[in-house]
């Protein structure tokens, strides 16, 4: 009887754990933060995109730089091209933008040598 209960318990965990794990994979496990993939747009020199870190948490876009890239121009636009915000910031540094409306956006980074990078993200309410 004891062996039967152990077998049932293992089967139960065998069914529950994968279902829970698969569901967790579809959700954001970083307390509301979603990392934004940074892509190359126009790079002439050595790729530096891994030095740009960006996350979205609700309506807040946070950008940080892990190395000195000089002065970086940053613009945030809707996917249709409407400008939401833009600034220039020295690096390494961090900056945060407030995105007021839900929707799909693109953040663009232009280095002083002309190299360009971008990331796409969505703001939800």
Coordinates of C-alpha atoms in Angstrom, one line a residue:
X1 CA 0.0 0.0 0.0
X2 CA 2.8 2.4 0.9
X3 CA 4.5 1.8 -2.5
X4 CA 1.3 2.5 -4.2
X5 CA 0.9 5.9 -2.5
X6 CA 4.5 6.8 -3.4
X7 CA 3.9 5.9 -7.0
X8 CA 0.7 8.0 -7.1
X9 CA 2.5 10.9 -5.5
X10 CA 5.3 10.7 -8.0
X11 CA 2.8 10.6 -10.9
X12 CA 1.0 13.6 -9.5
X13 CA 4.2 15.6 -9.3
X14 CA 5.1 14.3 -12.8
X15 CA 2.0 15.8 -14.2
X16 CA 1.8 19.0 -12.1
X17 CA 5.5 20.1 -12.3
X18 CA 5.8 20.1 -16.2
X19 CA 2.4 22.0 -16.5
X20 CA 3.6 24.6 -14.0
X21 CA 7.0 24.9 -15.5
X22 CA 5.6 25.3 -19.0
X23 CA 3.2 28.0 -17.8
X24 CA 6.0 29.8 -16.0
X25 CA 8.0 29.8 -19.2
X26 CA 5.3 31.8 -20.9
X27 CA 5.3 34.5 -18.2
X28 CA 7.9 37.0 -17.2
X29 CA 9.9 35.7 -14.2
X30 CA 11.7 39.0 -13.6
X31 CA 9.2 40.8 -11.4
X32 CA 7.5 42.8 -14.2
X33 CA 10.7 43.5 -16.2
X34 CA 11.1 42.4 -19.7
X35 CA 14.5 42.5 -21.3
X36 CA 14.6 44.2 -24.8
X37 CA 16.7 42.5 -27.4
X38 CA 19.2 45.0 -28.9
X39 CA 19.8 44.5 -32.6
X40 CA 22.4 46.0 -35.0
X41 CA 21.0 48.6 -37.5
X42 CA 24.0 50.1 -39.1
X43 CA 27.4 49.0 -37.7
X44 CA 30.7 50.0 -39.3
X45 CA 33.1 49.1 -36.5
X46 CA 33.2 46.4 -33.9
X47 CA 29.7 45.5 -32.7
X48 CA 29.0 47.1 -29.3
X49 CA 25.3 46.1 -28.9
X50 CA 26.0 43.8 -26.0
X51 CA 27.1 47.0 -24.1
X52 CA 23.5 48.3 -24.3
X53 CA 21.0 46.9 -21.8
X54 CA 17.3 47.9 -22.0
X55 CA 14.3 46.7 -20.0
X56 CA 10.6 47.7 -19.9
X57 CA 8.6 47.6 -16.7
X58 CA 5.1 48.8 -17.1
X59 CA 5.5 52.3 -18.7
X60 CA 9.1 52.7 -17.7
X61 CA 11.9 52.0 -20.2
X62 CA 15.3 51.7 -18.5
X63 CA 18.5 51.8 -20.5
X64 CA 22.0 51.2 -19.1
X65 CA 25.4 51.0 -20.7
X66 CA 28.0 48.5 -19.4
X67 CA 31.0 50.3 -21.0
X68 CA 32.0 53.7 -22.2
X69 CA 30.5 54.2 -25.7
X70 CA 30.9 58.0 -25.7
X71 CA 27.9 60.2 -26.1
X72 CA 24.9 58.1 -27.3
X73 CA 21.8 59.6 -29.0
X74 CA 18.6 57.7 -27.9
X75 CA 15.2 58.1 -29.5
X76 CA 12.0 56.3 -28.7
X77 CA 9.3 56.2 -31.4
X78 CA 6.1 54.3 -32.0
X79 CA 6.4 51.6 -34.7
X80 CA 4.6 54.0 -37.1
X81 CA 7.5 56.5 -36.6
X82 CA 5.9 59.1 -34.2
X83 CA 8.6 60.5 -31.8
X84 CA 7.9 59.8 -28.1
X85 CA 11.1 61.1 -26.6
X86 CA 14.8 61.6 -27.5
X87 CA 18.0 62.6 -25.6
X88 CA 21.7 62.3 -25.7
X89 CA 23.5 60.7 -22.7
X90 CA 27.2 60.1 -21.8
X91 CA 28.2 56.5 -21.1
X92 CA 28.6 54.4 -19.1
X93 CA 25.4 55.7 -17.6
X94 CA 21.8 54.9 -17.2
X95 CA 18.6 56.7 -18.2
X96 CA 14.9 56.1 -17.8
X97 CA 12.0 57.1 -20.1
X98 CA 8.3 57.2 -19.2
X99 CA 6.2 55.9 -22.1
X100 CA 2.7 57.3 -21.5
X101 CA 0.6 55.1 -23.8
X102 CA 0.2 51.4 -24.4
X103 CA 1.5 50.2 -27.8
X104 CA 4.5 49.0 -29.8
X105 CA 7.7 51.0 -29.7
X106 CA 11.2 51.1 -31.0
X107 CA 14.2 52.5 -29.1
X108 CA 17.1 53.6 -31.3
X109 CA 20.7 54.2 -30.2
X110 CA 23.2 56.1 -32.3
X111 CA 26.9 56.2 -31.3
X112 CA 29.2 59.1 -32.1
X113 CA 30.9 57.0 -34.9
X114 CA 27.5 56.6 -36.6
X115 CA 26.9 53.0 -35.5
X116 CA 23.2 52.3 -34.8
X117 CA 21.3 49.8 -32.7
X118 CA 17.7 49.3 -31.9
X119 CA 15.2 47.4 -29.8
X120 CA 11.5 46.7 -30.1
X121 CA 9.2 46.5 -27.2
X122 CA 5.6 46.7 -26.2
X123 CA 3.9 48.7 -23.4
X124 CA 0.8 47.2 -21.9
X125 CA -1.6 48.6 -19.4

